[in-house]
Structure formats: C-alpha cells, structure tokens
Tab-separated table of C-alpha atoms and ligand atoms in Angstrom:
chain	number	residue	atom	x	y	z
A	1	MET	CA	-0.106	-0.080	-0.006
A	2	SER	CA	1.214	3.323	-1.023
A	3	ASP	CA	1.909	5.922	1.893
A	4	ALA	CA	2.328	8.803	-0.266
A	5	VAL	CA	0.707	11.788	0.680
A	6	LYS	CA	-2.870	13.060	-0.622
A	7	PRO	CA	-2.870	16.037	-2.238
A	8	MET	CA	-4.499	18.957	-0.969
A	9	ARG	CA	-7.938	19.193	-1.900
A	10	VAL	CA	-8.767	22.757	-3.557
A	11	VAL	CA	-12.379	24.855	-4.545
A	12	VAL	CA	-11.674	27.524	-6.936
A	13	LEU	CA	-14.158	30.052	-7.155
A	14	ILE	CA	-13.990	32.662	-10.799
A	15	SER	CA	-16.321	35.063	-12.457
A	16	GLY	CA	-14.391	34.893	-15.640
A	17	SER	CA	-11.682	34.138	-18.241
A	18	GLY	CA	-9.990	31.888	-15.401
A	19	SER	CA	-6.388	32.362	-16.607
A	20	ASN	CA	-5.327	32.142	-12.950
A	21	LEU	CA	-7.193	28.864	-12.815
A	22	GLN	CA	-5.216	27.810	-15.974
A	23	ALA	CA	-2.139	28.788	-14.725
A	24	LEU	CA	-2.981	26.369	-11.467
A	25	ILE	CA	-4.277	23.413	-13.645
A	26	ASP	CA	-0.938	23.695	-15.667
A	27	GLY	CA	0.724	23.225	-12.262
A	28	VAL	CA	-0.982	20.278	-11.354
A	29	VAL	CA	-0.720	18.347	-14.781
A	30	SER	CA	3.286	19.408	-14.973
A	31	GLY	CA	3.412	17.691	-11.110
A	32	ASP	CA	4.952	21.118	-9.914
A	33	LEU	CA	1.671	21.483	-7.600
A	34	PRO	CA	0.770	19.020	-4.846
A	35	ILE	CA	-3.187	19.830	-5.303
A	36	GLU	CA	-6.173	18.503	-6.527
A	37	ILE	CA	-8.816	20.600	-7.868
A	38	ALA	CA	-11.802	19.582	-6.491
A	39	ALA	CA	-14.178	21.407	-8.258
A	40	VAL	CA	-14.748	25.089	-9.992
A	41	ILE	CA	-17.518	27.167	-9.361
A	42	SER	CA	-18.388	30.183	-11.210
A	43	ASN	CA	-20.744	32.901	-10.549
A	44	ARG	CA	-21.039	33.713	-13.902
A	45	PRO	CA	-22.929	31.125	-16.366
A	46	ASP	CA	-20.997	30.511	-19.775
A	47	VAL	CA	-17.230	31.534	-18.884
A	48	MET	CA	-14.236	30.802	-20.248
A	49	GLY	CA	-13.001	29.418	-17.019
A	50	LEU	CA	-15.857	26.920	-16.991
A	51	THR	CA	-14.612	25.788	-20.178
A	52	ARG	CA	-10.708	25.462	-18.930
A	53	ALA	CA	-11.973	23.164	-15.988
A	54	SER	CA	-14.164	21.259	-18.337
A	55	ASN	CA	-11.158	20.487	-20.832
A	56	ALA	CA	-8.973	19.389	-17.829
A	57	GLY	CA	-11.942	16.889	-16.365
A	58	ILE	CA	-12.721	18.934	-13.088
A	59	PRO	CA	-16.004	19.163	-12.256
A	60	THR	CA	-17.879	22.553	-12.264
A	61	LEU	CA	-20.774	24.063	-11.054
A	62	VAL	CA	-22.699	27.607	-11.631
A	63	LEU	CA	-24.127	29.561	-8.606
A	64	ASP	CA	-25.810	32.298	-10.563
A	65	HIS	CA	-25.564	35.235	-7.649
A	66	LYS	CA	-28.643	36.676	-9.657
A	67	ASN	CA	-30.977	34.178	-8.496
A	68	TYR	CA	-30.641	34.575	-4.954
A	69	PRO	CA	-32.520	37.320	-2.604
A	70	THR	CA	-29.768	38.498	-0.967
A	71	ARG	CA	-26.057	38.626	-0.665
A	72	GLU	CA	-26.520	36.401	2.576
A	73	ALA	CA	-28.246	33.604	1.126
A	74	PHE	CA	-26.280	33.009	-2.039
A	75	ASP	CA	-23.130	32.987	0.433
A	76	VAL	CA	-24.746	30.436	2.605
A	77	GLU	CA	-25.392	28.303	-0.387
A	78	LEU	CA	-22.174	29.102	-1.490
A	79	MET	CA	-20.325	27.740	1.579
A	80	GLN	CA	-22.752	24.466	1.580
A	81	THR	CA	-21.653	23.983	-2.107
A	82	ILE	CA	-18.049	24.648	-1.365
A	83	ASP	CA	-17.975	22.094	2.354
A	84	ALA	CA	-19.448	19.530	0.128
A	85	TYR	CA	-16.018	19.045	-1.567
A	86	THR	CA	-14.269	18.984	1.637
A	87	PRO	CA	-11.464	21.344	0.533
A	88	GLY	CA	-8.222	22.094	2.918
A	89	LEU	CA	-8.065	25.650	0.705
A	90	VAL	CA	-10.160	27.602	-1.003
A	91	VAL	CA	-8.867	29.678	-4.235
A	92	LEU	CA	-10.757	32.751	-5.326
A	93	ALA	CA	-9.175	33.204	-9.001
A	94	GLY	CA	-11.149	36.377	-10.246
A	95	PHE	CA	-13.875	35.717	-8.547
A	96	MET	CA	-15.814	39.446	-8.475
A	97	ARG	CA	-18.026	39.479	-5.657
A	98	ILE	CA	-18.293	41.186	-2.174
A	99	LEU	CA	-18.119	38.551	0.752
A	100	THR	CA	-20.387	38.198	3.629
A	101	PRO	CA	-18.349	38.635	7.260
A	102	ALA	CA	-19.936	34.905	7.640
A	103	PHE	CA	-18.483	33.730	4.421
A	104	THR	CA	-14.817	35.215	5.403
A	105	GLU	CA	-14.920	33.933	9.074
A	106	HIS	CA	-15.757	30.331	7.769
A	107	TYR	CA	-12.936	30.003	5.655
A	108	LEU	CA	-10.182	32.479	7.744
A	109	GLY	CA	-6.680	31.031	7.149
A	110	ARG	CA	-7.815	28.698	4.520
A	111	MET	CA	-8.859	31.114	1.409
A	112	LEU	CA	-6.574	32.971	-0.711
A	113	ASN	CA	-7.295	35.690	-2.959
A	114	ILE	CA	-5.161	37.628	-5.905
A	115	HIS	CA	-5.467	41.081	-6.518
A	116	PRO	CA	-4.059	43.275	-9.225
A	117	SER	CA	-2.036	45.793	-7.244
A	118	LEU	CA	0.663	46.274	-4.431
A	119	LEU	CA	-1.471	45.973	-1.895
A	120	PRO	CA	-2.453	47.897	0.595
A	121	LYS	CA	-2.391	50.329	-2.521
A	122	PHE	CA	-5.182	50.520	-4.998
A	123	GLN	CA	-7.794	47.836	-3.298
A	124	GLY	CA	-11.050	47.418	-5.608
A	125	LEU	CA	-11.494	47.826	-9.204
A	126	HIS	CA	-9.477	49.412	-11.990
A	127	THR	CA	-6.395	49.130	-10.712
A	128	HIS	CA	-3.977	49.303	-13.560
A	129	GLN	CA	-5.435	52.710	-14.769
A	130	ARG	CA	-5.231	53.801	-11.072
A	131	ALA	CA	-1.785	53.196	-10.812
A	132	ILE	CA	-0.568	55.105	-13.967
A	133	GLU	CA	-2.723	57.831	-13.138
A	134	ALA	CA	-0.974	58.148	-9.697
A	135	GLY	CA	2.842	58.029	-11.506
A	136	GLU	CA	3.455	55.225	-9.517
A	137	SER	CA	6.994	53.882	-10.583
A	138	HIS	CA	5.925	50.297	-9.697
A	139	HIS	CA	2.877	48.590	-10.107
A	140	GLY	CA	2.081	44.675	-9.391
A	141	VAL	CA	0.412	41.801	-8.157
A	142	SER	CA	-0.476	40.653	-4.346
A	143	VAL	CA	-1.516	36.910	-3.197
A	144	HIS	CA	-3.440	37.528	0.299
A	145	PHE	CA	-5.347	35.572	2.874
A	146	VAL	CA	-9.074	36.629	2.726
A	147	THR	CA	-10.799	38.526	5.508
A	148	ALA	CA	-13.807	40.438	6.431
A	149	GLU	CA	-12.047	43.862	4.871
A	150	LEU	CA	-12.105	43.631	1.058
A	151	ASP	CA	-8.639	43.228	-0.803
A	152	GLY	CA	-7.525	43.894	3.081
A	153	GLY	CA	-6.265	40.324	4.504
A	154	PRO	CA	-2.777	39.756	4.960
A	155	VAL	CA	-0.291	39.560	1.844
A	156	ALA	CA	1.602	36.310	1.181
A	157	ILE	CA	3.136	37.203	-1.873
A	158	GLN	CA	3.607	40.211	-4.387
A	159	ALA	CA	5.213	40.883	-7.672
A	160	ARG	CA	6.573	44.221	-8.250
A	161	VAL	CA	6.345	45.393	-11.907
A	162	PRO	CA	8.022	48.395	-13.281
A	163	VAL	CA	5.492	50.955	-14.867
A	164	LEU	CA	6.931	52.097	-18.028
A	165	THR	CA	6.064	55.657	-19.861
A	166	SER	CA	5.137	53.668	-22.779
A	167	ASP	CA	2.507	51.924	-20.734
A	168	ASP	CA	-1.447	52.235	-20.862
A	169	ALA	CA	-3.748	50.092	-18.672
A	170	THR	CA	-4.065	47.340	-20.948
A	171	LEU	CA	-0.272	47.117	-21.332
A	172	LEU	CA	0.304	47.225	-18.064
A	173	ALA	CA	-2.681	44.551	-17.085
A	174	LYS	CA	-0.716	42.046	-19.406
A	175	ARG	CA	2.589	42.326	-17.426
A	176	VAL	CA	0.927	42.134	-14.447
A	177	GLN	CA	-0.908	38.851	-15.172
A	178	ARG	CA	2.287	37.357	-16.309
A	179	GLN	CA	2.946	37.429	-12.832
A	180	GLU	CA	0.024	36.636	-11.540
A	181	HIS	CA	0.315	33.215	-13.122
A	182	ILE	CA	3.880	32.988	-11.760
A	183	ILE	CA	3.050	33.912	-8.166
A	184	TYR	CA	-0.571	32.279	-7.359
A	185	PRO	CA	0.278	28.619	-8.196
A	186	LEU	CA	3.557	29.452	-5.915
A	187	ALA	CA	1.680	30.829	-2.898
A	188	VAL	CA	-0.721	27.773	-3.453
A	189	LYS	CA	1.849	25.218	-3.164
A	190	TRP	CA	3.352	26.970	-0.286
A	191	PHE	CA	-0.066	26.641	1.539
A	192	ALA	CA	-0.262	22.867	0.216
A	193	GLU	CA	3.142	22.129	1.611
A	194	GLY	CA	1.975	23.507	4.927
A	195	LYS	CA	4.652	26.349	4.462
A	196	LEU	CA	2.032	29.287	4.418
A	197	LYS	CA	0.192	29.839	6.876
A	198	MET	CA	-1.952	32.763	8.489
A	199	THR	CA	-0.919	33.518	12.569
A	200	GLN	CA	-1.908	36.206	14.347
A	201	GLY	CA	-3.745	38.059	11.681
A	202	LYS	CA	-0.624	37.939	9.742
A	203	ALA	CA	0.992	35.748	6.894
A	204	GLU	CA	4.016	33.711	8.003
A	205	LEU	CA	6.307	31.476	5.587
A	206	ASP	CA	8.491	28.896	6.915
A	207	GLY	CA	7.535	29.630	10.436
A	208	GLU	CA	8.668	33.608	10.123
A	209	LEU	CA	6.091	36.236	10.139
A	210	LEU	CA	6.032	38.110	6.773
A	211	ALA	CA	6.163	41.767	6.453
A	212	GLU	CA	3.201	43.732	4.957
A	213	CYS	CA	3.782	43.402	1.604
A	214	GLY	CA	4.543	39.608	1.959
A	215	TYR	CA	7.248	37.716	0.059
A	216	GLN	CA	8.369	40.331	-2.498
A	217	ILE	CA	9.640	39.431	-6.110
A	218	ASP	CA	10.787	41.751	-9.049
A	219	ALA	CA	9.432	41.036	-12.538
A	220	PRO	CA	12.102	41.973	-14.632
A	221	ASP	CA	11.406	45.404	-17.149
A	222	ALA	CA	10.325	43.443	-20.100
B	1	GAR	C1	-7.120	38.879	-12.200
B	1	GAR	O1	-6.010	39.664	-13.281
B	1	GAR	C2	-7.365	39.124	-10.873
B	1	GAR	O2	-5.834	39.509	-10.491
B	1	GAR	C3	-8.245	40.128	-11.015
B	1	GAR	O3	-8.937	39.532	-11.670
B	1	GAR	C4	-8.918	38.657	-12.999
B	1	GAR	C5	-9.075	37.723	-13.167
B	1	GAR	O4	-8.805	37.169	-13.886
B	1	GAR	N1	-8.944	39.657	-9.514
B	1	GAR	C6	-9.452	41.099	-9.003
B	1	GAR	O5	-9.411	41.789	-9.654
B	1	GAR	C7	-9.995	40.703	-7.370
B	1	GAR	N2	-10.162	42.078	-6.880
B	1	GAR	P1	-8.725	35.423	-14.531
B	1	GAR	O6	-10.019	35.132	-14.599
B	1	GAR	O7	-8.237	35.605	-16.192
B	1	GAR	O8	-7.749	34.398	-13.712
C-alpha cells in the first residue's frame, strides 16, 4: 500500500476568463503543484474559466448570484456547495464578489485571493489605470489571505512590475497578469505544503511572520 501524502483538495471560485485557474491546472498537470482541484464554481454562467475546467476534467458548478434574494442567501448556498467538496483551501481566482463576514470568517486562514495591485495600494477596481494616473513607478499583484476587509487580508506574496512611460492600462495589465500566473501557483504550493499559514492576523512563511507586503519578487522590466 502506498504511503504517499494525499494532495490537498482545493475549490477554485471564478467569475470570468480563468487564466489564473489555468495556471493552477497547468501546475497540477506538470506535477509542480501538490493539489487536487476538486471543483470549480462560477457565479456567472458561460464563462471561459468553466470551459478550461471541463477541458481538464474538473467538476464545474454555476451558482448564479442573480438567483438569490440577498448576498447572505447566496453566500450560505455557496458555503454549503464548497464544503461538500471538503477542501483544505479555497482559491478565489478572479471571483468578483463582495463576500459577507460570515463567509470570510468560515474560511479564515484557508482562503486565498489574488488582487492586481501592490496591496494595500489600490484596493477595489480599475487598479492598472489608477496606478498609472497616480504616477507610480511600480505596480504589481498580491496574493493574500481573505478577511472581512475587502482586499485587506494579510499579503503572502507580491510581484512588483515597473510602470513604463509607454504603458496604458491594457499593456500594464498584461505584464501584471504574467506575474499573476507565476505567484498564484507558488502561493498555493506553499500553502499545500504547510509552509504558508495565517497566524495572529499575519501571513507566515517557513515559520517567519512576513512584512506587510509579504514575500516580494521583482519582475524584469520587459
Ligand atoms: C485577475 O487579473 C485578478 O487579479 C483579478 O481578476 C482577474 C481575473 O482574471 N482579480 C481582482 O480584481 C480581484 N479583486 P482570470 O479570470 O483570467 O484569472
């Protein structure tokens, strides 16, 4: 009988294209990522991310938030749906919903999100345009634990991307997304291996509490 450690079960929530989901799928397929993506759940029907999951043989579900009378009712149903898969980690990959405190509390320390800015800068939407307008020399992306504060939980890892004079929001977003697809699988791997945790409201990596910006990597200028 094999005594190999079972891969951590992960549920991924999406709302759209699912390019970050694809990066996770690719990591599993290549053997780099010690997880099993148990299910992909979308709050929007007919999105590309659902096709990506189906192509990889991953069970998919749509829970359309428009069919629920309140945010609370949707989140309760979503929690029950997720928990049926008994995940060790919930991954928000472009899941564009504001979550209720009951939901974030339920998954505290075992739910990650990716946000396209160097948090705590530029929480919310249109982050690339706002970084350019603010004259930032650097922009980037953060993976953080999810807490009740929108885009406010402790950061595990950030990738910094230089803002070029030739950048518009689309060009900058493309370079940031390349980094997203590197750091999200890395953070998920660390979590699955037990290296990354949330302790005392902070992110901890290899037993050390991380600074506010998390573990930082600098992307090349190109
Ligand atoms: C990603 O760029 C992610 O950083 C962003 O949505 C995009 C989803 O792309 N998330 C947020 O803005 C969350 N506040 P994807 O569906 O191709 O992974």
